PDB file of C-alpha atoms in Angstrom:
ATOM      1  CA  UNK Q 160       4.758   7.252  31.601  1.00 75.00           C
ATOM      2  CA  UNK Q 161       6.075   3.919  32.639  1.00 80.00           C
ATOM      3  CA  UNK Q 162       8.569   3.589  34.893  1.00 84.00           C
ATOM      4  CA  UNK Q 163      11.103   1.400  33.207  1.00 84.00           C
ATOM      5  CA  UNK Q 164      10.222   4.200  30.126  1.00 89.00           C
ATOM      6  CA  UNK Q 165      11.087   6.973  32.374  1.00 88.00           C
ATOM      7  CA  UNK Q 166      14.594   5.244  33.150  1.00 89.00           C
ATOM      8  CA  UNK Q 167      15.628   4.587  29.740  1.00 91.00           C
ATOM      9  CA  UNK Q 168      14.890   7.844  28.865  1.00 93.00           C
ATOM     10  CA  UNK Q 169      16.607  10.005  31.436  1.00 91.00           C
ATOM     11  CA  UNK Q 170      19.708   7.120  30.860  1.00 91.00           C
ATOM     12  CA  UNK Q 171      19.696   7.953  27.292  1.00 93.00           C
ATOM     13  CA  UNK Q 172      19.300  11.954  28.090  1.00 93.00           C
ATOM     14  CA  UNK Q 173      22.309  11.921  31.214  1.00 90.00           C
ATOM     15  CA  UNK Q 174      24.648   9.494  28.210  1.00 89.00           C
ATOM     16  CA  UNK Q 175      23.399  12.375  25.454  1.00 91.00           C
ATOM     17  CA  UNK Q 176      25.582  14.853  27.507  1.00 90.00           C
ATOM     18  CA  UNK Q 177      28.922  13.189  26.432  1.00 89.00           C
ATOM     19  CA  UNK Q 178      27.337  13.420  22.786  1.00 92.00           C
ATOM     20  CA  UNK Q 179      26.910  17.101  23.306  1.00 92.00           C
ATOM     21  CA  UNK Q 180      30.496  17.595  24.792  1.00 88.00           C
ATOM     22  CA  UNK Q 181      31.878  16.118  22.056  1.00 89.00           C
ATOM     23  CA  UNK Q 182      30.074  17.682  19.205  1.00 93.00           C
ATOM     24  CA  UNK Q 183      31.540  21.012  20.875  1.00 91.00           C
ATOM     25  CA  UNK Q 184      34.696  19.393  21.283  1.00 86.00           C
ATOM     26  CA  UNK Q 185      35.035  18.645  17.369  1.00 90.00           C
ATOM     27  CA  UNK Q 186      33.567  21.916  16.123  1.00 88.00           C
ATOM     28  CA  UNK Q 187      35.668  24.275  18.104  1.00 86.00           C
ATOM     29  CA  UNK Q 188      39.312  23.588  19.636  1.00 83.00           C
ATOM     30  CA  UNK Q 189      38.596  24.516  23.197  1.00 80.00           C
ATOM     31  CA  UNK Q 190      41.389  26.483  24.729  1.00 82.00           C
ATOM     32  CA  UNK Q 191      43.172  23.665  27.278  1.00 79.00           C
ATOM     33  CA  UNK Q 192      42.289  25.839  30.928  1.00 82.00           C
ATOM     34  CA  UNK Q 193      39.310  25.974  29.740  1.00 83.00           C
ATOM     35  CA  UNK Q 194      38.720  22.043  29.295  1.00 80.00           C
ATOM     36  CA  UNK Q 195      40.857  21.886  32.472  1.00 82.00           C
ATOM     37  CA  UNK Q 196      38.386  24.278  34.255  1.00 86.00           C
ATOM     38  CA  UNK Q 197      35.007  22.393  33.168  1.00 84.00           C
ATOM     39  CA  UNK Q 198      36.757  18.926  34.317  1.00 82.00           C
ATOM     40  CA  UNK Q 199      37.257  20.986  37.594  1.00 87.00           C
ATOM     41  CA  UNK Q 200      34.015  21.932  38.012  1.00 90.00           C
ATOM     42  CA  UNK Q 201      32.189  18.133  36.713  1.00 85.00           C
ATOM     43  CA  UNK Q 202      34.751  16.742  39.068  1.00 87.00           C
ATOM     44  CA  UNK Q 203      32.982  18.430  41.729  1.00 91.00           C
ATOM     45  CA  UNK Q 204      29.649  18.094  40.905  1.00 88.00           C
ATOM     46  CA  UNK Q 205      30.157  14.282  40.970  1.00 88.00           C
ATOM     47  CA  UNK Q 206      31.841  14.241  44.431  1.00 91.00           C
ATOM     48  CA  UNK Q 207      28.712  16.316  45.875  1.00 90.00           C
ATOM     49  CA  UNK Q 208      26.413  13.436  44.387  1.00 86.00           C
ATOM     50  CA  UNK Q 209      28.387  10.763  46.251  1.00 87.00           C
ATOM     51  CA  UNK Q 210      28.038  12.064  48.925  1.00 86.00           C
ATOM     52  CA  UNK Q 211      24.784  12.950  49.310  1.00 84.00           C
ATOM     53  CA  UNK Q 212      22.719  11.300  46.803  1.00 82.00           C
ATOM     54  CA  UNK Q 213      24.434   8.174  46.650  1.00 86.00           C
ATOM     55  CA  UNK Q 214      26.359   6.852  49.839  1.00 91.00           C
ATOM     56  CA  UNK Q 215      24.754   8.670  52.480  1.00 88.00           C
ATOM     57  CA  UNK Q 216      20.697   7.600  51.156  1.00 84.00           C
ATOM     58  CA  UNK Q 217      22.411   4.029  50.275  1.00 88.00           C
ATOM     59  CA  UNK Q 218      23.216   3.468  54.360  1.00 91.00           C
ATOM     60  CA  UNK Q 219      20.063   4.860  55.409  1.00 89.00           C
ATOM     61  CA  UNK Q 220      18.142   2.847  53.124  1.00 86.00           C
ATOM     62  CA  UNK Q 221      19.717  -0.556  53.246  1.00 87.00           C
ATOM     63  CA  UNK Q 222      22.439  -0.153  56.365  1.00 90.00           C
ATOM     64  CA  UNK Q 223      26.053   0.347  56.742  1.00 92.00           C
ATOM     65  CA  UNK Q 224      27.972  -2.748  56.116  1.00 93.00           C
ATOM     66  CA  UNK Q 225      26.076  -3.282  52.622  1.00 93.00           C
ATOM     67  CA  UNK Q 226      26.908   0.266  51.836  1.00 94.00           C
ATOM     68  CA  UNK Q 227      30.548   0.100  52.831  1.00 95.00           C
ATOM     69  CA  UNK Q 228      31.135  -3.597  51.074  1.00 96.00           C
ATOM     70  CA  UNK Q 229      29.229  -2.585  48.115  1.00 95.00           C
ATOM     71  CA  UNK Q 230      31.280   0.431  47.915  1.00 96.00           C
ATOM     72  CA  UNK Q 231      34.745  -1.286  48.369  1.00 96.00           C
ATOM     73  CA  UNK Q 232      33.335  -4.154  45.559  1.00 95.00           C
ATOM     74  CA  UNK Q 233      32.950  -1.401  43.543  1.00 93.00           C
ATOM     75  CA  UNK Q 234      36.212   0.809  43.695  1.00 95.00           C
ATOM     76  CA  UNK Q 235      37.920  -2.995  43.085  1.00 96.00           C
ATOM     77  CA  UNK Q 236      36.263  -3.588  40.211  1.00 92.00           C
ATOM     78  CA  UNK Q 237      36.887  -0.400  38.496  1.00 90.00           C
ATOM     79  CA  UNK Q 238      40.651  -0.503  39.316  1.00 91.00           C
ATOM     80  CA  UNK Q 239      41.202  -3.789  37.768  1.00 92.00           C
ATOM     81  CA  UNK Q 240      39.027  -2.603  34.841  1.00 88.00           C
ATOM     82  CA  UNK Q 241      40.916   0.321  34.115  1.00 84.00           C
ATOM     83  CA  UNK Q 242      44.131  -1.479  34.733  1.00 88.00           C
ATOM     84  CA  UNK Q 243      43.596  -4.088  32.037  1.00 85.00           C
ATOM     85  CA  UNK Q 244      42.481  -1.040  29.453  1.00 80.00           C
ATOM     86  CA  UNK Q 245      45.173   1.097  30.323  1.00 79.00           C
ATOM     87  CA  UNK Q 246      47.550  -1.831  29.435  1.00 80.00           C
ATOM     88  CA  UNK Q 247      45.750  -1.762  26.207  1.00 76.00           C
ATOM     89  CA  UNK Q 248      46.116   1.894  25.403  1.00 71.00           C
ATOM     90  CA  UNK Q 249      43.110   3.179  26.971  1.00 66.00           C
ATOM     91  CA  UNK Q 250      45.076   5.088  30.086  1.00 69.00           C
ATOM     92  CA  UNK Q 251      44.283   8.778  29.077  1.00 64.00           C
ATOM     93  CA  UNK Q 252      40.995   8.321  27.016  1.00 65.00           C
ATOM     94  CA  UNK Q 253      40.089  11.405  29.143  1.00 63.00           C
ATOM     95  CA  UNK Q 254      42.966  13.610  28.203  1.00 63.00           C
ATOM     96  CA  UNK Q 255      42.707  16.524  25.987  1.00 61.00           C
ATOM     97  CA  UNK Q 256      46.307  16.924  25.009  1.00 60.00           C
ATOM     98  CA  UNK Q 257      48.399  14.490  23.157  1.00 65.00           C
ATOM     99  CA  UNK Q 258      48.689  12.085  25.884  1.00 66.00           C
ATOM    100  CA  UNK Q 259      46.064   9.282  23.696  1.00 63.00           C
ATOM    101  CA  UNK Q 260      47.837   7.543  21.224  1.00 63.00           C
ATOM    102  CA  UNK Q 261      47.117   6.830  17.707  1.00 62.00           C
ATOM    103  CA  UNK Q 262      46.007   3.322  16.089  1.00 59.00           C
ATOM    104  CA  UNK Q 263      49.328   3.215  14.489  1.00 64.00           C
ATOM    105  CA  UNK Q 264      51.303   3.609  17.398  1.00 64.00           C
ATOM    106  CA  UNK Q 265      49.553   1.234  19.590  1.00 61.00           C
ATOM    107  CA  UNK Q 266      47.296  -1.150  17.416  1.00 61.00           C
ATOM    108  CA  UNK Q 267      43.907  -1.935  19.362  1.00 57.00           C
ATOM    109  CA  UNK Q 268      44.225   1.187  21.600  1.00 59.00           C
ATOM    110  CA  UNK Q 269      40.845   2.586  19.682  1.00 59.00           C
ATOM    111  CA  UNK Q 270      38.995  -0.453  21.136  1.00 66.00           C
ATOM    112  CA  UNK Q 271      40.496  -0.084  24.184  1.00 69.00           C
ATOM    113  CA  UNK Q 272      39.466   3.774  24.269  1.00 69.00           C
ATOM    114  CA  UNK Q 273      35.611   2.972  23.805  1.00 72.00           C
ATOM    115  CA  UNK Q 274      35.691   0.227  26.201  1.00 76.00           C
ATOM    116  CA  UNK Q 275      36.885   2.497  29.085  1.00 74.00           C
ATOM    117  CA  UNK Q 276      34.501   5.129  27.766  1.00 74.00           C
ATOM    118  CA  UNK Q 277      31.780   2.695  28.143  1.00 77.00           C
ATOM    119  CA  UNK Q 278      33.326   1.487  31.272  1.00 79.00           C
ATOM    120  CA  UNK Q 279      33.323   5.210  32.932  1.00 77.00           C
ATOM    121  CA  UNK Q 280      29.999   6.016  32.279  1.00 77.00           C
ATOM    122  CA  UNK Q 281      27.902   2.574  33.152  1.00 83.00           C
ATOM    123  CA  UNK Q 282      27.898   3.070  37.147  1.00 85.00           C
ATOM    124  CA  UNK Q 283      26.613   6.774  36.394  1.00 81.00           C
ATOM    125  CA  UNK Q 284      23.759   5.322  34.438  1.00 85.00           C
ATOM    126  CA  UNK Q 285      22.948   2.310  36.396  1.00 86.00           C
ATOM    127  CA  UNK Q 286      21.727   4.593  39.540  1.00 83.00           C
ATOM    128  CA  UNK Q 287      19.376   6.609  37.749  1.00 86.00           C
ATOM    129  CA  UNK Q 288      17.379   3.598  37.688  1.00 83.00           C
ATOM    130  CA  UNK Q 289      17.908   2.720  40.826  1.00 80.00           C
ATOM    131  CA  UNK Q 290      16.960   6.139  41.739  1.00 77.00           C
ATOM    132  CA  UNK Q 291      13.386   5.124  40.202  1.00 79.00           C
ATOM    133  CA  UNK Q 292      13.319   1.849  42.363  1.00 74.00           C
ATOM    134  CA  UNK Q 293      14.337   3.605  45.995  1.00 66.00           C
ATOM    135  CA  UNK Q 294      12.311   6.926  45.633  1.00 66.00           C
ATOM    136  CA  UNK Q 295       9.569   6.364  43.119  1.00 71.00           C
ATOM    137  CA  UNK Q 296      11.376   9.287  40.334  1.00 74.00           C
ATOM    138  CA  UNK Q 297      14.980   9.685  38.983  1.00 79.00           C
ATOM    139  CA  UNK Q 298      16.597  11.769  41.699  1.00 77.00           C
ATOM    140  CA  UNK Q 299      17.153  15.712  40.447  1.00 80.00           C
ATOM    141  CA  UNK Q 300      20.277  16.365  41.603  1.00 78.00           C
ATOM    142  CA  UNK Q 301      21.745  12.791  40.580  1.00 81.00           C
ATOM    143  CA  UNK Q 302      20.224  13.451  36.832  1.00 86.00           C
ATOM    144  CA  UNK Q 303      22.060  16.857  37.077  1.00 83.00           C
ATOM    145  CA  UNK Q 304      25.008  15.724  38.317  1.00 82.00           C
ATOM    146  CA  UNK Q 305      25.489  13.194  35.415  1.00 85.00           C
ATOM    147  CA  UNK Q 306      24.427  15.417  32.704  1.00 88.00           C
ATOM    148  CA  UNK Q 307      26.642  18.245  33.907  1.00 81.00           C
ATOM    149  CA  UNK Q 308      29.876  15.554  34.668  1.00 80.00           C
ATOM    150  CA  UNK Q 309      29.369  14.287  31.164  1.00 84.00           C
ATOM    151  CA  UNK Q 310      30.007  17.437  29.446  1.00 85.00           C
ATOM    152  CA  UNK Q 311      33.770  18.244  29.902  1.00 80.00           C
ATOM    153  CA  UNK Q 312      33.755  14.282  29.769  1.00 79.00           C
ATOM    154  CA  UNK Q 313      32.690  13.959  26.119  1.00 83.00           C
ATOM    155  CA  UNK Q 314      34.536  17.342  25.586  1.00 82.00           C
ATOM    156  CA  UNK Q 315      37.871  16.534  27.037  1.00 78.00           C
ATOM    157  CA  UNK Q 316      38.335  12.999  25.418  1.00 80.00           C
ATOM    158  CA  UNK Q 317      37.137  14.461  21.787  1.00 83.00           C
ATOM    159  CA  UNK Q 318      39.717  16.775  21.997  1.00 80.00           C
ATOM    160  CA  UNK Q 319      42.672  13.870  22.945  1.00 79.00           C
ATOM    161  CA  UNK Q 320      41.041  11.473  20.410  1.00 80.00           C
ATOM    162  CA  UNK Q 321      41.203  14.400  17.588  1.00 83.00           C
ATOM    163  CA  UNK Q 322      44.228  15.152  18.259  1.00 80.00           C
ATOM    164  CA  UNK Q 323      45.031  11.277  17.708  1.00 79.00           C
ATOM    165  CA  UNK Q 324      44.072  11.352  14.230  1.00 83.00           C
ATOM    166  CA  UNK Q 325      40.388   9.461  15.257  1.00 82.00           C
ATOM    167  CA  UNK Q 326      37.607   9.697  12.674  1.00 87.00           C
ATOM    168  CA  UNK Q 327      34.304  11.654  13.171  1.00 89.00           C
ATOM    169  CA  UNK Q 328      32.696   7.951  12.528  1.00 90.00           C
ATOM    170  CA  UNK Q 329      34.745   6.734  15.033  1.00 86.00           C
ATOM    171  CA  UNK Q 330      34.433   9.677  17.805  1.00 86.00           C
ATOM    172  CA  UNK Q 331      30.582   9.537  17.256  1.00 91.00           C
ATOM    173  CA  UNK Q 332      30.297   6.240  17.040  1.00 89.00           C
ATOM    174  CA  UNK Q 333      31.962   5.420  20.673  1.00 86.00           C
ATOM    175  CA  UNK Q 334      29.782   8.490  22.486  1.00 88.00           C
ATOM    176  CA  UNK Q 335      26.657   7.918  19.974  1.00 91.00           C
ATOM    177  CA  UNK Q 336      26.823   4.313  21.114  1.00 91.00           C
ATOM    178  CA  UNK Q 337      27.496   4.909  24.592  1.00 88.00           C
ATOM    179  CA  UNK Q 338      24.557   7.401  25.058  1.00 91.00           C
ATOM    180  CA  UNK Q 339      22.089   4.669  23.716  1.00 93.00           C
ATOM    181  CA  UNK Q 340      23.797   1.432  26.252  1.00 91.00           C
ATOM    182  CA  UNK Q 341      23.685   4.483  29.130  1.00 91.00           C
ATOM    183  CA  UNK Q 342      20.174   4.537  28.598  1.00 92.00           C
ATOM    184  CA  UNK Q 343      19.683   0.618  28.459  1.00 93.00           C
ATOM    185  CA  UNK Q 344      21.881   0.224  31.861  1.00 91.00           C
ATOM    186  CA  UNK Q 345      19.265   3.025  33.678  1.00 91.00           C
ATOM    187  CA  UNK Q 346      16.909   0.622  32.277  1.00 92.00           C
ATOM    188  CA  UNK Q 347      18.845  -2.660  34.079  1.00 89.00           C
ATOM    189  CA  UNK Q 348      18.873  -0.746  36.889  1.00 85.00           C
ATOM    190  CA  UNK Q 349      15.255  -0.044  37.221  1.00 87.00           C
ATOM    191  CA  UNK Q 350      14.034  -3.347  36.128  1.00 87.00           C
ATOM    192  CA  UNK Q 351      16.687  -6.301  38.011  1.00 83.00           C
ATOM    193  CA  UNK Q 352      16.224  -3.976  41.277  1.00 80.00           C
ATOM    194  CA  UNK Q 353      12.679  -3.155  41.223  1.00 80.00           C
ATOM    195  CA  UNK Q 354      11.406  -5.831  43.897  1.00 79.00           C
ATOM    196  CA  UNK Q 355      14.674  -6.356  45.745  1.00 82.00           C
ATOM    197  CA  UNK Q 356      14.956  -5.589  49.172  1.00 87.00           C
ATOM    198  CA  UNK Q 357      16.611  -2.764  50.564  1.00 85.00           C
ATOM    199  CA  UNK Q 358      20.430  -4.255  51.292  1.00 89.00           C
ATOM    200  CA  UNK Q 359      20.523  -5.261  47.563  1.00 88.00           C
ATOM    201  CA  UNK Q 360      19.419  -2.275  46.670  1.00 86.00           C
ATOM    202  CA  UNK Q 361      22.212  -0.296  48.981  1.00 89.00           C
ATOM    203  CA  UNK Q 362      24.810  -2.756  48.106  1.00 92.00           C
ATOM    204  CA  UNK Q 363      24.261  -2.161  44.148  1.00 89.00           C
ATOM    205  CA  UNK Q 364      24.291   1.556  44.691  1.00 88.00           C
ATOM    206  CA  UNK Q 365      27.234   1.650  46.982  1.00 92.00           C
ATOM    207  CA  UNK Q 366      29.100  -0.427  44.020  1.00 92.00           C
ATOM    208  CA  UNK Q 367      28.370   2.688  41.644  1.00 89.00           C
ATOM    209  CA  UNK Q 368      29.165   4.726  43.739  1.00 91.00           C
ATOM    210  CA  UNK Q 369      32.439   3.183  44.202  1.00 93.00           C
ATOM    211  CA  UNK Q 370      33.351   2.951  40.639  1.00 90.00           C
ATOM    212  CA  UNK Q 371      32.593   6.431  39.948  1.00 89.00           C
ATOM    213  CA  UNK Q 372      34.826   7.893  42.952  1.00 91.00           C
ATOM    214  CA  UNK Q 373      37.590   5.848  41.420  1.00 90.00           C
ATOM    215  CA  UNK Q 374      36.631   6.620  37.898  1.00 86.00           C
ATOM    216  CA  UNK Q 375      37.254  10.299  39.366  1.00 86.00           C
ATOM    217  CA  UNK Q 376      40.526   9.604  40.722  1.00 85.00           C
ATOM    218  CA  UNK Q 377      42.221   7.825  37.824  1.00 83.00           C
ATOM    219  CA  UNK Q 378      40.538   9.653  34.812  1.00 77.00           C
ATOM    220  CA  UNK Q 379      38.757  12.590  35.579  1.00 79.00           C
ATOM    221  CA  UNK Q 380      40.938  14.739  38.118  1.00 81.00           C
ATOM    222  CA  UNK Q 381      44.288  14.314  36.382  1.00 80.00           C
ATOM    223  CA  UNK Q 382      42.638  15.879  33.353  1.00 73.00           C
ATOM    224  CA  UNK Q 383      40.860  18.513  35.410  1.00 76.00           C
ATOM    225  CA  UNK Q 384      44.829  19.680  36.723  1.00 77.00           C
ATOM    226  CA  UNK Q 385      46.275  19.366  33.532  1.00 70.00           C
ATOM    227  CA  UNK Q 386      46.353  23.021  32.729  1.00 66.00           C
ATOM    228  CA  UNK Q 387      46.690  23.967  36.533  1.00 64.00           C
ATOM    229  CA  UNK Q 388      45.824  27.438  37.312  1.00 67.00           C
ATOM    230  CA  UNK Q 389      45.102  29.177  40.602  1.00 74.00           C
ATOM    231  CA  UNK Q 390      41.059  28.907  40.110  1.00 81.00           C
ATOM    232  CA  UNK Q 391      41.183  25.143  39.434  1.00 83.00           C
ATOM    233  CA  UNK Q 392      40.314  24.188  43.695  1.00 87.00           C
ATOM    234  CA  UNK Q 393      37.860  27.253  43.354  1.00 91.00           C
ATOM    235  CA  UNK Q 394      35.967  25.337  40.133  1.00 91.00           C
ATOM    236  CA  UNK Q 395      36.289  22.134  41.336  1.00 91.00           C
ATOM    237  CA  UNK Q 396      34.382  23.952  44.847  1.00 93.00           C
ATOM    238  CA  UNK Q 397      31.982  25.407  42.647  1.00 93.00           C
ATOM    239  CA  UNK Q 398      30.803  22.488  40.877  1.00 91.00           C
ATOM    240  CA  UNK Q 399      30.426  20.170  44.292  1.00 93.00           C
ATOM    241  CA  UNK Q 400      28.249  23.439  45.508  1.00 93.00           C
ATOM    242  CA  UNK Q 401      25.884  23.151  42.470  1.00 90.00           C
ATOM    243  CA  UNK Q 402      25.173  19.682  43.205  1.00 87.00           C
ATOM    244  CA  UNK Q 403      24.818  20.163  46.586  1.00 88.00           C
ATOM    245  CA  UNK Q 404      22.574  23.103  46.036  1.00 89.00           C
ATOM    246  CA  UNK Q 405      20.385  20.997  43.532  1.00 82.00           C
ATOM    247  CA  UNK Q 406      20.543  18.484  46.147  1.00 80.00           C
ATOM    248  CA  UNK Q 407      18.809  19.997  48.763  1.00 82.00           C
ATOM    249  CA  UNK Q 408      15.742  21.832  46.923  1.00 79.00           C
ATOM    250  CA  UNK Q 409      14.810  18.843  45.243  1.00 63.00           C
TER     251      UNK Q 409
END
C-alpha cells in the first residue's frame, strides 16, 4: 500500500474513534464517574505518548533546540486558539455535564464547538503521518494512543452537547466530519514532510506535541476530575502505563 494511502487511512481510523465515542455517548447516558474515569485513563495514555513517542524521538531525531521551540510554538498556538473559541462559547466542548451551552443561549457557540473539536484533534492526526516520514510505518503505540484518547473524547463531549439540546445531524456531523479532515491532516503530514530534513521534521512534531499537552490541560483533564473519586490518579496511571507498555514492544 502506498504510503501517503497508509496515512490517510490510519488518520481516518485514529479520527473514527471520536465517531465511536459518540455513537455510545448518544445511545446510552453514561453514568458521569464513569465518563470521568475513561477521560482519566485517555488523559494518560496521551501523556505516555508525549513523552516517549513524540518529544523524546523528536530531539533525538532532529536536536534539542528545534524540539524545545517547536514545542513552545506549539503550546502558544493552541492557547490563543482555544482562547478565541472559548470567547465564542466553545470553553467546555469537552464537558459531559451541563457546562456547554445551547444555541439559544449563546448564538454561534455550535460553530464555535466544532471548531475547537476540529482544533483538538488536528495535532493528534498530523503526527501519524509524520510517524510514516521519520520511521518508515505509523508508530503503534502513537496509533493506540490516539484511538484510545479519542474515545472518552467523542464520548464526553456527546454527552455535554446532548444535554445542550444539539441534533444527531449536528453531533454526527461535527465528529463524522472531523474523522474524515483527521485523516486528510495524517495525509499533510506525510506528504509536506516527506523529504524535509530532520530539524523540520522535529520542529513540526514538537509543535503537536505541544498543542496536545495543552489541549490536555485546558480540555481534557478538567473533564477527567469532574466526577472526582479516589481511583481517578489510579486511571489516569493506568492509561499512561498502557501507552507506555505499547510503547516499548512495538
Amino acid at each position: 500500500m502506498p504510503m501517503w494511502l497508509q496515512a490517510l487511512m490510519w488518520g481516518t481510523i485514529a479520527g473514527g474513534a471520536l465517531v465511536l465515542g459518540s455513537g455510545l455517548a448518544w445511545k446510552w447516558r453514561i453514568p458521569p464517574k464513569v465518563v470521568s474515569s475513561i477521560m482519566s485513563f485517555g488523559a494518560g495514555v496521551l501523556i505516555s505518548a508525549l513523552a516517549f513517542d513524540l518529544v523524546d524521538e523528536a530531539a533525538q531525531g532532529g536536536g534539542l533546540w528545534p524540539t524545545v521551540s517547536g514545542f513552545l510554538a506549539g503550546a502558544l498556538v493552541y492557547v490563543a486558539a482555544n482562547w478565541l473559541l472559548a470567547r465564542a462559547g466553545a470553553k467546555h466542548r469537552k464537558r459531559s455535564g451541563d457546562q456547554q451551552p445551547t444555541e439559544k443561549d449563546d448564538p454561534g457557540s455550535g460553530t464555535a464547538i466544532a471548531v475547537g473539536a476540529l482544533l483538538d484533534g488536528i495535532p493528534e492526526s498530523v503526527v501519524l503521518g509524520l510517524g510514516l516520514v521519520a520511521g518508515g510505518a505509523v508508530s503503534p503505540a502513537m496509533l493506540a494512543a490516539v484511538f484510545i484518547s479519542n474515545v472518552p473524547e467523542g464520548l464526553s463531549s456527546t454527552s455535554g452537547m446532548k444535554r445542550a439540546g444539539r441534533s444527531p445531524g449536528y453531533v454526527f456531523g461535527v465528529w463524522g466530519g472531523i474523522a474524515l479532515l483527521s485523516g486528510l491532516a495524517s495525509l499533510l503530514g506525510y506528504a509536506l514532510l516527506q523529504n524535509a530534513p530532520a530539524s523540520a521534521v522535529a520542529f513540526i512534531t514538537a509543535i503537536a506535541a505541544g498543542a496536545i499537552l495543552a489541549m490536555l490541560a485546558d480540555t481534557m483533564i478538567p473533564e477527567a476530575f469532574e466526577e472526582h473519586h479516589l481511583l481517578t490518579g489510579l486511571i489516569t496511571a493506568l492509561g499512561f502505563l498502557t501507552a507506555f507498555t505499547i510503547s516499548q514492544s512495538a
